[in-house]
Amino acid sequence: MYSWDPDILIGYEIQMLSWGYVFDRAKFLKIGLAPRLSRIPEQKIRSQIELTDNSLARYKTDLFVIGRILLNVWRIVRSEVTLNIYTFENVSYHVLHQRVPHYSFETLTEYFNQDSHRWKTIEYYLMRCRSNFLLLNELDTVGLTSEFARLFGIPFYSVLSRGSQFRVESMMLRIAKPMNYIAVSPSPDQRAMMRAPEVISLILEPESRFYSDPVVVLDFQSLYPSIIIAYNYCFSTCLGNVKNIITDESRQFGCTTLRVPLATMKKIKEDYTVSPTGLAFVKSNIRKGVLPRMLEEILNTRVMVKGAMKKNKGDKALERLLNARQLGLKLISNVTYGYTSANFSGRMPCVEIGDSIVAKARETLTRAIHLVENTPEWKAKVVYGDTDSMFILLEGATKDEAFRIGREITKRVTELNPVPVKLKFEKVYLPCVLQTKKRYVGFAYEKEDQFEPIYDAKGIETVRRDGCPAVAKILEKSIKMLFMQRDVSLIKKFVLRQCQKLIDGKASTKDFVIAKEYRGRSSYKPGACVPSLEISKKLLATDKRAEPRVGERVPYVVVYGMPGLPLIRLVRRPIEFLSDPSLRLNAAYYITKQILPPLNRIFSLIGVDTNAWYNELPRSLRSAAFVPQSNDLIQKATISQYFNSLRCPICEIVTNHGICCKCQSDPQKAILLIQDRLRLMERAHCKMKELCYQCIGVRLCDVQCESLDCPILFKVLKAKHELVQASHLRKVIEVFSSRS
Ligand code: SF4
């Protein structure tokens, strides 16, 4: 540290692990590490290290080292990449496209304590350090953050740690200062006194059904910023409510008061517009507002930057830089409305302006809907609308006609609105399903000459991350089958096959791992039955540093248990599940509570009851699954562990006799089949182990990897458990051999 004097320190998780651990360890050993790392040693370090351990777990804030930037890599990745789980291994795989093993602390300590294996622990941590650098490099975090800092005029660390309001304010004040304006600084009490917003954006209730005709999706380009520019809505242009505009007295305005002298009003005459909420704003020829000026500059600069990107295609570094700049500009323009209406957390909110913007947007969208529905030549009907978008059904139209009519509508609506309000053609859905507000799915075409549609879903389980991957896969495949083949019997067959695989224990466990976000212990009510909280309690009981971070997604599976046990008692960590062969995935729970409900929400719209499908499975099959009975070490604690397989271990047909009568009558064939099965099991196990050897780069007799994000781990453990079954099969061979 002294020789390199770095500006930036990084760690994958800097609160409980890496730097957080080092600081705590130093504290325990009574070494004042923080001042030594600081560039201003005499200044007191601002960090939660000084807080008690209990609060350390709850705090979301990061550590600080004065004079250096300390980056928490997982939080940065979380805001940049959409993943189910943000473990180091999963992030490495998705961002760097490399599989990395995960060893438990016990394994690492064990390695470290053996002279011949110590290098493995060191190599492992070196790999993690290198990967942290590679991750930040791949995401271009330092480059992008520096660019944003320059663009918004805020410090580097504030780009990562502060919210969007901070950025808007910085840009706004840059423009306001030369105009001789200063921002008001209302107190929290003044903010609390401000009235609540009264207008909400227009969201229509969709006509929930399956649409086989084209549905055109049109949306207003940056509607709120466009409205601010077009109607000159700003703190600096508002004249107050039009009802009492001719008065010399002060009136309530946002958190403060507003007084427009009569003499000024006389000068303005009729040069003002009135918003739908009754607020008057001067026109831009009298005074151009700070917000419209800022947004106009942002939107114009963005167009220029995008043009420069097109010109410099091929220059990767410049393209990345320009892309970062245009993204930053887009972000700022989209959050400016939020700055005016953040009545609780905002620094300078003004509910009147926020309401005016939303009301004008409502009016613009309503006018567009009215035009669409009252133009007979289009034969169009608006079936859904949300804030700035319209879904227009064109009954009986072809795809080409839909494109033509859609473009005509955008042209007419854009002409009706002041510049820069613009309606944009988004896509044509053919076919699609509108489920509820903000939940729909369809095959999208974005261009006339596009032949292959894009599967496009919003808000439904195929794109949500709070279910398990199996649900998303089954639902997506079923919807695609509905759109392409339109044959419900095929979908039913497919879904039942997947259910059967799960019941038989043949489905991949990885697909049934559910990951839910952990909100921190204090965020749950006392006695709350939440799986992520339950898992965190279990982790805390063994290691107080093992509690998941706030915002971390905690994985779990649901297993079978004694009848009557509450569901929360059936929740297990995936590693617990994998290491205990007596546990089985709770097929009934997954099918009835996870897989079928989302399917039913879609298919009930075409009159199909998918819940009834499960009941059509034979009862015997619904409870059948093989459990290795030969492992005497496993203490049977749940009813399911006492179940015998209802399938013959040799030919796999359903039977109540352990080995079916047919196999019993032909022992020689049975022995051959069993030996073949044993050979396949051993081969599968060796193959999986070989993959692990390649991954860790060394041939260890036992791979101790616990990377739950790697599908190979699930296969390795499955193969291992099947080998347990092998001893049972060998006994069968012995019995048959003695008979023959
Ligand atoms: S399970 Fe095997 S392949 Fe997967 S990460 Fe671990 S060592 Fe690598």
XYZ file of C-alpha atoms and ligand atoms in Angstrom:
748
model
C 0.000 0.000 0.000
C 2.800 2.428 0.896
C 4.802 1.732 -2.244
C 1.907 1.834 -4.750
C -0.277 4.410 -2.971
C -3.418 3.395 -4.929
C -6.361 5.733 -5.493
C -8.887 2.921 -5.617
C -9.188 -0.128 -3.369
C -11.562 -2.905 -4.383
C -13.102 -5.995 -2.839
C -15.925 -8.235 -4.019
C -17.855 -7.833 -0.771
C -16.179 -5.296 1.446
C -18.409 -5.436 4.504
C -18.195 -8.974 5.829
C -15.374 -10.270 3.656
C -12.214 -8.769 2.105
C -11.577 -5.254 3.496
C -14.301 -5.484 6.134
C -12.752 -8.674 7.465
C -9.228 -7.235 7.371
C -10.363 -4.132 9.291
C -12.165 -6.225 11.886
C -9.226 -8.548 12.267
C -6.911 -5.568 12.731
C -9.285 -4.163 15.320
C -9.302 -7.465 17.179
C -5.491 -7.511 17.145
C -5.516 -3.855 18.274
C -3.772 -2.630 15.125
C -4.947 0.780 13.928
C -5.209 -0.206 10.286
C -7.667 2.432 9.091
C -5.436 5.479 9.798
C -2.521 3.681 8.174
C -4.472 3.176 4.961
C -5.918 6.668 5.019
C -4.211 9.469 3.132
C -5.050 11.813 6.011
C -4.185 9.649 9.038
C -5.180 12.224 11.623
C -8.760 12.446 10.272
C -11.191 10.073 11.919
C -12.291 7.303 9.579
C -15.960 7.355 8.684
C -17.048 3.764 8.695
C -19.302 1.375 10.424
C -16.284 -0.495 11.734
C -16.737 1.535 14.877
C -20.307 0.319 15.246
C -21.246 -2.864 17.005
C -21.180 -6.107 15.070
C -24.946 -6.306 15.147
C -25.431 -3.035 13.394
C -22.627 -3.889 10.983
C -24.806 -6.632 9.588
C -27.721 -4.300 9.090
C -25.948 -1.391 7.504
C -26.057 -1.023 3.776
C -23.415 1.677 3.681
C -19.927 0.970 2.513
C -16.612 1.479 4.253
C -14.619 4.630 3.729
C -10.902 5.208 3.672
C -10.140 8.901 3.641
C -8.372 9.927 0.460
C -9.017 6.663 -1.354
C -12.014 5.200 -3.109
C -13.166 1.856 -1.786
C -15.318 -0.055 -4.279
C -17.732 -2.825 -3.349
C -17.642 -4.838 -6.575
C -20.796 -6.904 -6.061
C -22.937 -3.816 -5.512
C -21.561 -2.273 -8.700
C -22.255 -5.464 -10.648
C -25.741 -5.610 -9.133
C -26.597 -2.218 -10.559
C -25.105 -3.030 -13.968
C -26.026 -6.644 -14.741
C -29.356 -8.427 -14.260
C -28.768 -11.824 -12.685
C -30.655 -14.224 -10.459
C -27.891 -14.518 -7.890
C -24.894 -12.238 -7.380
C -22.372 -14.692 -6.028
C -18.805 -14.194 -7.193
C -18.963 -17.441 -9.186
C -22.191 -16.578 -10.989
C -21.014 -13.074 -11.817
C -17.681 -14.452 -13.108
C -19.518 -16.839 -15.352
C -21.927 -14.298 -16.807
C -19.582 -11.331 -17.096
C -16.181 -12.944 -17.695
C -17.542 -16.186 -19.160
C -15.332 -18.313 -16.947
C -16.283 -20.936 -14.406
C -14.527 -20.573 -11.098
C -14.770 -23.006 -8.200
C -16.030 -22.073 -4.766
C -14.456 -23.545 -1.652
C -15.918 -23.265 1.805
C -13.849 -21.561 4.518
C -13.387 -24.965 6.176
C -11.876 -26.414 3.005
C -9.625 -23.395 2.508
C -8.437 -23.551 6.115
C -7.820 -27.262 5.766
C -5.746 -26.670 2.618
C -3.840 -23.851 4.265
C -2.943 -25.958 7.260
C -1.341 -28.639 5.091
C 2.104 -27.777 3.723
C 1.472 -29.675 0.509
C -1.874 -27.971 -0.180
C -1.254 -24.436 1.089
C -0.701 -23.167 -2.440
C -4.323 -23.981 -3.281
C -5.662 -21.447 -0.792
C -3.225 -18.804 -2.017
C -3.944 -19.596 -5.663
C -7.682 -19.415 -4.954
C -7.496 -15.944 -3.404
C -5.158 -14.706 -6.138
C -7.709 -15.879 -8.692
C -10.462 -13.957 -6.875
C -8.354 -10.785 -6.726
C -7.501 -11.034 -10.423
C -11.151 -11.661 -11.295
C -12.218 -8.542 -9.386
C -9.970 -6.473 -11.614
C -11.206 -8.260 -14.710
C -14.833 -7.679 -13.693
C -14.358 -3.938 -13.272
C -12.404 -3.855 -16.497
C -15.073 -5.756 -18.393
C -17.811 -3.453 -17.102
C -15.519 -0.458 -17.705
C -16.582 0.809 -14.285
C -13.763 3.292 -13.797
C -14.072 4.672 -17.344
C -17.853 5.022 -17.227
C -17.923 6.457 -13.718
C -15.266 9.031 -14.602
C -17.258 9.994 -17.686
C -20.472 10.357 -15.670
C -18.623 12.385 -13.035
C -17.389 14.769 -15.716
C -20.807 14.961 -17.347
C -22.817 15.602 -14.190
C -20.147 17.685 -12.472
C -20.074 15.529 -9.333
C -17.270 13.581 -7.588
C -16.346 10.085 -8.793
C -17.639 8.277 -5.708
C -20.904 10.253 -5.732
C -21.727 8.763 -9.134
C -21.808 5.350 -7.467
C -23.190 6.255 -4.084
C -25.634 9.122 -4.637
C -29.073 8.996 -6.214
C -30.283 10.529 -9.424
C -31.549 13.715 -7.725
C -27.997 14.652 -6.853
C -27.081 14.469 -10.538
C -30.105 16.470 -11.692
C -29.419 19.140 -9.128
C -25.773 19.403 -10.067
C -26.628 19.882 -13.743
C -29.501 22.229 -12.963
C -27.387 24.465 -10.732
C -24.710 24.681 -13.411
C -27.303 26.262 -15.699
C -29.063 28.272 -12.998
C -25.928 30.009 -11.706
C -25.104 32.036 -14.846
C -28.790 33.048 -14.928
C -28.412 34.419 -11.404
C -30.829 31.985 -9.753
C -30.291 30.236 -6.479
C -32.113 27.083 -5.413
C -34.419 27.209 -2.392
C -33.393 25.002 0.524
C -36.581 23.982 2.325
C -36.326 22.391 5.745
C -37.678 18.851 6.324
C -40.647 20.460 8.123
C -41.428 22.631 5.129
C -41.248 19.585 2.878
C -43.562 17.686 5.196
C -46.070 20.553 5.061
C -46.268 20.354 1.280
C -49.461 18.773 -0.015
C -49.351 15.283 -1.518
C -49.334 14.787 -5.311
C -52.845 14.628 -6.725
C -52.297 13.374 -10.254
C -51.094 9.945 -11.300
C -50.052 8.796 -14.740
C -52.675 7.284 -17.022
C -52.601 3.485 -16.932
C -55.528 1.781 -18.642
C -56.771 -1.620 -17.556
C -56.011 -3.910 -20.514
C -58.609 -6.104 -22.141
C -57.090 -9.322 -20.822
C -57.131 -11.947 -23.558
C -55.224 -13.653 -26.327
C -54.932 -11.453 -29.435
C -54.435 -13.266 -32.722
C -54.719 -10.004 -34.712
C -51.855 -7.484 -34.852
C -51.439 -5.179 -31.875
C -49.347 -2.087 -32.641
C -47.296 -0.617 -29.794
C -46.556 3.109 -30.028
C -44.913 5.242 -27.385
C -44.064 8.872 -26.821
C -40.343 9.475 -26.944
C -39.129 10.857 -23.558
C -42.632 12.135 -22.818
C -42.024 13.930 -19.501
C -38.843 15.766 -20.605
C -40.564 16.674 -23.896
C -43.516 18.141 -21.998
C -41.232 20.189 -19.751
C -39.541 21.637 -22.848
C -42.678 22.070 -24.959
C -44.728 23.841 -22.267
C -41.817 25.546 -20.473
C -42.635 23.964 -17.089
C -40.108 25.007 -14.472
C -39.676 26.451 -10.966
C -38.542 29.667 -12.627
C -41.497 30.071 -15.015
C -44.448 29.300 -12.777
C -46.944 32.079 -12.012
C -49.026 30.069 -9.545
C -52.639 29.019 -9.831
C -54.477 30.788 -12.616
C -57.476 31.444 -10.303
C -55.614 33.953 -8.162
C -53.004 35.074 -10.610
C -53.904 38.771 -10.418
C -52.807 39.456 -6.882
C -49.856 41.023 -5.193
C -49.929 38.584 -2.292
C -47.722 35.558 -1.691
C -49.277 32.119 -2.174
C -48.252 28.585 -1.410
C -45.899 27.112 -4.020
C -44.255 23.755 -3.357
C -42.442 23.929 -0.023
C -42.309 27.681 -0.090
C -44.322 30.695 -1.254
C -44.518 32.568 -4.525
C -45.265 36.218 -5.197
C -45.548 37.636 -8.694
C -45.908 41.437 -8.540
C -48.913 42.898 -10.350
C -46.616 45.042 -12.483
C -44.895 41.908 -13.786
C -48.243 40.267 -14.531
C -49.258 43.302 -16.560
C -46.091 42.988 -18.633
C -46.698 39.283 -19.252
C -50.284 39.910 -20.457
C -51.480 36.720 -22.162
C -48.040 35.211 -22.689
C -48.583 32.215 -20.470
C -49.969 28.696 -20.776
C -52.183 26.978 -18.239
C -51.543 23.369 -17.265
C -54.469 20.921 -16.802
C -54.093 21.372 -13.027
C -54.697 25.121 -13.381
C -51.105 26.313 -12.961
C -49.882 29.142 -15.183
C -46.392 29.110 -16.724
C -44.897 31.937 -18.787
C -44.097 31.121 -22.383
C -40.499 30.637 -23.421
C -40.409 33.936 -25.344
C -40.810 35.758 -21.991
C -38.449 33.577 -19.985
C -37.034 30.181 -20.795
C -37.061 27.978 -17.686
C -33.969 26.361 -16.208
C -35.361 22.824 -16.494
C -36.478 23.181 -20.151
C -33.127 24.773 -21.000
C -31.255 21.953 -19.280
C -33.341 19.217 -20.902
C -33.122 20.782 -24.337
C -29.352 20.898 -24.046
C -29.293 17.303 -22.821
C -31.503 15.985 -25.622
C -29.614 17.942 -28.309
C -26.263 16.781 -26.950
C -27.527 13.219 -26.899
C -28.492 13.425 -30.566
C -25.002 14.790 -31.319
C -23.304 12.066 -29.286
C -25.331 9.380 -31.033
C -24.340 10.895 -34.382
C -20.682 10.831 -33.320
C -21.094 7.178 -32.325
C -22.335 6.325 -35.797
C -19.417 8.196 -37.383
C -16.849 6.466 -35.198
C -18.114 2.932 -35.603
C -15.206 0.541 -35.223
C -13.252 2.643 -32.707
C -14.246 0.521 -29.704
C -12.765 2.745 -26.986
C -14.361 5.922 -28.328
C -17.647 4.159 -28.954
C -17.764 2.969 -25.336
C -17.023 6.451 -24.076
C -19.684 8.046 -26.262
C -22.173 5.363 -25.353
C -21.558 6.053 -21.664
C -22.123 9.740 -22.287
C -25.393 9.268 -24.170
C -26.631 6.815 -21.528
C -25.849 9.303 -18.779
C -27.719 12.022 -20.645
C -30.730 9.776 -21.190
C -30.767 8.878 -17.513
C -30.718 12.495 -16.418
C -33.488 13.531 -18.791
C -35.676 10.678 -17.536
C -35.266 11.480 -13.851
C -35.806 15.234 -14.020
C -39.534 14.833 -13.475
C -38.752 12.790 -10.330
C -36.715 15.702 -8.994
C -39.756 17.969 -9.040
C -42.096 15.459 -7.436
C -39.934 13.667 -4.823
C -41.978 15.128 -1.979
C -40.480 12.970 0.756
C -36.807 12.494 -0.065
C -36.369 15.391 -2.484
C -34.297 18.458 -1.721
C -36.362 20.978 -3.636
C -39.623 19.292 -4.627
C -42.534 21.250 -6.000
C -45.660 19.168 -6.156
C -47.475 21.724 -8.330
C -44.902 21.346 -11.109
C -44.823 17.542 -10.760
C -48.623 17.410 -10.992
C -48.639 19.712 -14.015
C -46.187 17.471 -15.899
C -48.141 14.285 -15.152
C -51.487 15.902 -15.939
C -50.168 17.208 -19.269
C -48.825 13.729 -20.095
C -52.241 12.250 -19.280
C -53.904 14.819 -21.494
C -51.463 14.116 -24.365
C -52.026 10.354 -24.163
C -55.812 10.717 -23.829
C -55.903 12.994 -26.878
C -53.885 10.472 -28.878
C -56.208 7.611 -27.826
C -59.228 9.692 -28.807
C -57.758 10.403 -32.232
C -56.925 6.723 -32.834
C -60.365 5.488 -31.845
C -62.227 8.167 -33.795
C -60.479 7.797 -37.132
C -62.693 5.296 -38.997
C -60.204 4.486 -41.773
C -57.788 2.919 -39.263
C -60.455 0.627 -37.718
C -58.298 0.697 -34.610
C -59.053 0.146 -30.955
C -56.780 1.023 -28.041
C -56.676 -2.087 -25.830
C -54.078 -0.902 -23.339
C -52.189 2.265 -22.463
C -49.523 2.987 -19.877
C -48.138 6.485 -19.083
C -46.626 7.137 -22.496
C -47.546 4.122 -24.607
C -50.571 2.780 -26.480
C -51.408 -0.766 -27.565
C -53.645 -0.566 -30.621
C -55.570 -3.567 -31.894
C -56.071 -3.686 -35.658
C -58.682 -6.356 -36.155
C -58.406 -8.237 -39.432
C -55.262 -6.345 -40.537
C -52.158 -8.063 -41.871
C -48.687 -7.471 -40.456
C -47.793 -5.072 -43.312
C -51.017 -3.131 -42.862
C -50.300 -2.882 -39.145
C -46.916 -1.308 -39.887
C -48.473 1.137 -42.364
C -51.318 2.192 -40.048
C -48.967 2.397 -37.052
C -46.654 4.771 -38.906
C -49.620 6.874 -40.050
C -50.837 7.199 -36.461
C -47.405 8.278 -35.197
C -47.224 10.942 -37.908
C -50.681 12.357 -37.186
C -50.268 12.374 -33.399
C -46.804 13.970 -33.590
C -48.203 16.730 -35.822
C -50.906 17.467 -33.257
C -48.410 18.078 -30.445
C -45.846 20.840 -29.955
C -42.168 20.110 -30.637
C -40.393 18.035 -29.243
C -43.328 15.781 -28.205
C -43.094 12.838 -30.593
C -44.984 9.565 -30.876
C -42.663 6.745 -31.900
C -43.399 3.446 -33.598
C -42.205 0.681 -31.307
C -43.311 -2.749 -32.599
C -46.138 -4.944 -33.810
C -47.192 -7.875 -31.651
C -48.522 -10.840 -33.602
C -49.916 -12.682 -31.659
C -49.849 -11.580 -28.031
C -51.464 -11.993 -24.631
C -52.309 -9.017 -22.436
C -52.599 -10.322 -18.904
C -52.982 -7.322 -16.595
C -51.440 -3.867 -16.193
C -47.714 -4.041 -16.965
C -47.883 -7.773 -17.739
C -47.965 -8.921 -21.327
C -46.178 -11.193 -23.751
C -46.077 -11.508 -27.511
C -44.121 -12.177 -30.663
C -42.713 -8.793 -31.645
C -41.806 -7.470 -35.100
C -39.864 -4.212 -35.167
C -39.400 -3.864 -38.923
C -41.526 -4.629 -41.953
C -38.932 -6.997 -43.430
C -38.402 -8.955 -40.202
C -39.480 -12.570 -40.678
C -38.430 -14.146 -37.387
C -40.347 -12.624 -34.457
C -38.719 -11.816 -31.122
C -40.242 -13.325 -27.997
C -40.991 -10.253 -25.883
C -42.381 -10.471 -22.337
C -42.974 -7.824 -19.674
C -43.776 -8.403 -16.021
C -44.610 -12.112 -16.300
C -42.676 -14.941 -14.660
C -40.449 -15.576 -17.691
C -38.669 -12.291 -17.045
C -39.055 -12.009 -13.291
C -36.300 -13.180 -10.997
C -38.301 -14.096 -7.908
C -39.314 -17.569 -9.086
C -37.174 -20.545 -10.023
C -35.621 -20.976 -13.498
C -37.761 -24.059 -14.213
C -40.933 -21.955 -14.028
C -39.538 -19.422 -16.493
C -38.422 -22.175 -18.876
C -41.707 -24.123 -18.796
C -43.811 -20.980 -19.100
C -41.763 -19.574 -21.976
C -41.845 -22.848 -23.907
C -45.610 -23.189 -23.332
C -46.278 -19.629 -24.512
C -44.130 -20.152 -27.600
C -46.043 -23.367 -28.347
C -49.309 -21.481 -27.930
C -48.159 -18.763 -30.331
C -46.714 -21.132 -32.918
C -48.698 -24.371 -32.853
C -51.832 -23.099 -31.095
C -52.536 -26.645 -29.893
C -53.331 -26.839 -26.175
C -53.097 -30.648 -26.108
C -49.402 -30.434 -27.076
C -48.789 -27.873 -24.333
C -50.548 -30.075 -21.809
C -48.397 -33.055 -22.819
C -45.248 -30.949 -22.483
C -46.182 -29.556 -19.057
C -47.173 -32.964 -17.677
C -43.898 -34.442 -18.950
C -41.983 -31.768 -17.026
C -44.062 -32.432 -13.898
C -43.402 -36.135 -14.225
C -39.658 -35.523 -14.515
C -39.794 -33.531 -11.306
C -41.818 -36.207 -9.514
C -39.376 -38.899 -10.666
C -36.441 -36.869 -9.357
C -35.006 -36.580 -12.865
C -35.227 -32.805 -13.166
C -32.151 -30.653 -12.635
C -32.112 -29.353 -9.055
C -30.469 -26.132 -10.212
C -33.660 -25.223 -12.068
C -35.647 -25.410 -8.842
C -33.498 -23.113 -6.746
C -35.526 -20.043 -5.802
C -33.599 -16.847 -5.025
C -35.312 -14.032 -3.132
C -33.860 -10.725 -2.086
C -32.909 -10.343 1.586
C -34.002 -7.044 3.112
C -32.069 -7.156 6.377
C -33.250 -8.479 9.743
C -34.804 -5.238 10.899
C -36.967 -4.928 7.780
C -39.114 -7.947 8.626
C -41.928 -8.038 11.156
C -41.263 -10.148 14.265
C -42.212 -13.754 13.563
C -42.282 -13.228 9.789
C -42.098 -16.503 7.855
C -39.837 -15.507 5.007
C -37.481 -18.125 3.500
C -34.563 -15.715 3.012
C -34.891 -14.572 6.643
C -35.083 -18.170 7.846
C -31.937 -19.089 5.918
C -30.132 -16.020 7.200
C -31.022 -17.018 10.795
C -29.564 -20.470 10.188
C -26.406 -18.961 8.730
C -26.090 -16.543 11.624
C -26.352 -19.382 14.106
C -23.157 -20.906 12.699
C -21.200 -17.791 11.754
C -22.145 -14.231 12.576
C -20.337 -12.927 9.505
C -22.317 -15.232 7.213
C -25.500 -13.159 7.214
C -26.491 -12.214 3.649
C -26.027 -8.564 2.705
C -29.049 -6.319 2.336
C -30.197 -6.640 -1.275
C -28.436 -9.980 -1.761
C -30.520 -12.738 -3.339
C -30.697 -15.739 -1.023
C -31.124 -19.135 -2.743
C -33.232 -21.939 -1.283
C -35.184 -25.068 -2.234
C -38.352 -26.581 -0.772
C -38.204 -30.249 0.233
C -40.677 -32.886 1.348
C -41.307 -33.178 5.073
C -43.662 -34.666 7.625
C -47.316 -33.959 6.798
C -48.570 -30.870 8.586
C -45.180 -29.177 8.832
C -45.393 -25.492 7.909
C -43.780 -24.637 4.599
C -41.094 -22.517 6.244
C -39.742 -25.677 7.929
C -39.302 -27.296 4.523
C -36.956 -24.618 3.242
C -33.331 -25.717 2.806
C -30.147 -24.145 1.506
C -29.187 -25.763 -1.819
C -25.903 -27.024 -0.360
C -27.784 -28.702 2.518
C -30.084 -30.331 0.016
C -27.239 -31.572 -2.160
C -25.282 -33.045 0.687
C -28.236 -34.996 2.088
C -29.424 -37.671 -0.382
C -32.448 -38.426 1.778
C -34.016 -35.058 0.935
C -36.274 -34.775 -2.089
C -37.542 -31.726 -3.924
C -41.122 -31.080 -2.912
C -42.649 -31.825 -6.298
C -46.190 -31.141 -5.077
C -45.184 -27.660 -3.894
C -43.246 -26.814 -7.033
C -45.998 -28.019 -9.349
C -49.023 -26.596 -7.554
C -47.492 -23.385 -6.183
C -44.757 -22.471 -8.639
C -45.329 -23.992 -12.083
C -49.094 -24.155 -12.545
C -50.281 -20.757 -11.184
C -48.361 -18.617 -13.732
C -49.402 -21.016 -16.501
C -52.974 -20.713 -15.347
C -52.831 -16.918 -15.373
C -51.980 -17.023 -19.089
C -54.030 -20.025 -20.213
C -57.181 -19.145 -18.289
C -57.461 -16.256 -20.765
C -58.173 -18.829 -23.483
C -60.450 -20.870 -21.221
C -57.981 -23.596 -20.171
C -57.705 -24.646 -16.520
C -54.103 -25.804 -16.104
C -54.623 -26.551 -12.400
C -56.806 -29.471 -13.437
C -53.907 -30.983 -15.412
C -52.032 -31.971 -12.255
C -55.094 -33.726 -10.880
C -55.204 -35.815 -14.045
C -51.839 -37.401 -13.210
C -52.360 -40.894 -11.668
C -52.119 -40.631 -7.862
C -49.451 -43.319 -7.693
C -47.220 -41.308 -10.048
C -47.798 -38.140 -8.108
C -46.092 -39.619 -5.068
C -43.501 -41.833 -6.744
C -39.814 -41.134 -6.451
C -36.773 -43.247 -5.849
C -34.923 -42.865 -2.572
C -31.758 -44.866 -1.936
C -32.615 -47.140 0.960
C -29.207 -48.699 1.352
C -27.603 -45.725 3.036
C -27.997 -46.680 6.661
C -26.140 -43.614 7.816
C -29.023 -41.423 6.778
C -31.390 -40.965 9.622
C -34.903 -41.031 8.294
C -36.720 -38.062 9.667
C -39.488 -37.379 7.209
C -42.281 -39.512 5.807
C -40.981 -39.131 2.265
C -37.702 -40.752 3.270
C -39.551 -43.963 4.093
C -41.137 -44.205 0.652
C -39.948 -47.125 -1.409
C -39.496 -46.536 -5.084
C -42.608 -47.302 -7.040
C -40.435 -47.952 -10.070
C -38.452 -51.084 -10.778
C -34.751 -50.099 -10.469
C -33.969 -52.256 -13.525
C -36.549 -51.422 -16.179
C -38.168 -48.420 -14.441
C -41.786 -49.499 -14.868
C -44.145 -48.748 -11.977
C -44.425 -51.655 -9.549
C -45.265 -52.406 -5.934
C -42.807 -55.303 -5.663
C -39.486 -53.446 -5.599
C -38.256 -55.400 -8.654
C -41.013 -56.029 -11.166
C -42.270 -59.558 -11.887
C -40.980 -59.414 -15.461
C -37.386 -58.710 -14.370
C -37.633 -61.332 -11.626
C -38.674 -63.957 -14.163
C -35.579 -63.360 -16.332
C -32.614 -62.991 -13.900
C -29.902 -63.261 -16.578
C -31.316 -60.369 -18.553
C -31.799 -58.444 -15.310
C -28.127 -58.953 -14.331
C -27.010 -57.720 -17.748
C -29.237 -54.660 -17.513
C -28.022 -53.858 -13.996
C -24.375 -54.200 -14.990
C -24.956 -51.920 -17.941
C -26.630 -49.418 -15.655
C -23.741 -49.553 -13.181
C -21.276 -48.975 -15.997
C -23.223 -45.918 -17.165
C -23.379 -44.523 -13.614
C -19.640 -44.873 -13.093
C -18.885 -43.387 -16.473
C -21.160 -40.389 -15.793
C -19.413 -39.800 -12.476
C -15.933 -39.959 -14.053
C -16.989 -37.640 -16.876
C -18.246 -35.010 -14.450
C -15.123 -35.270 -12.320
C -13.005 -34.810 -15.440
C -14.827 -31.525 -16.147
C -14.070 -30.349 -12.615
C -10.392 -31.266 -13.003
C -10.253 -29.103 -16.107
C -11.938 -26.254 -14.249
C -9.651 -26.265 -11.212
C -6.600 -27.109 -13.315
C -5.386 -29.947 -11.117
C -6.368 -33.591 -10.674
C -7.416 -33.836 -7.048
C -8.884 -37.107 -5.904
C -11.857 -35.329 -4.339
C -13.054 -32.009 -5.715
C -14.296 -29.917 -2.785
C -15.968 -27.269 -4.929
C -19.316 -25.953 -3.660
C -20.199 -23.600 -6.469
C -23.979 -23.722 -6.516
C -24.049 -21.646 -9.660
C -22.347 -24.361 -11.663
C -24.645 -26.983 -13.214
C -21.742 -29.459 -13.166
C -21.807 -29.492 -9.352
C -25.411 -30.667 -9.414
C -24.510 -33.352 -11.929
C -21.440 -34.451 -9.939
C -23.480 -34.813 -6.775
C -26.296 -36.546 -8.610
C -23.807 -39.015 -10.071
C -22.328 -39.488 -6.594
C -25.737 -40.233 -5.100
C -26.493 -42.632 -7.906
C -23.344 -44.507 -6.981
C -24.877 -44.960 -3.524
C -27.727 -46.656 -5.330
C -25.126 -48.849 -7.043
C -24.470 -50.834 -3.862
C -28.182 -51.632 -3.741
C -28.076 -52.810 -7.344
C -24.992 -54.939 -6.672
C -26.909 -56.699 -3.925
C -29.651 -57.446 -6.463
C -27.010 -59.016 -8.748
C -25.788 -61.170 -5.856
C -29.330 -62.380 -5.144
C -30.003 -63.171 -8.808
C -26.614 -64.902 -9.228
C -27.237 -67.155 -6.228
C -30.671 -68.062 -7.651
C -29.342 -68.955 -11.078
S -18.423 -27.899 -9.909
Fe -16.574 -28.443 -11.014
S -16.768 -27.401 -12.966
Fe -18.215 -26.445 -11.598
S -17.112 -24.727 -10.729
Fe -16.844 -26.416 -9.335
S -14.939 -27.365 -9.960
Fe -15.594 -26.037 -11.629
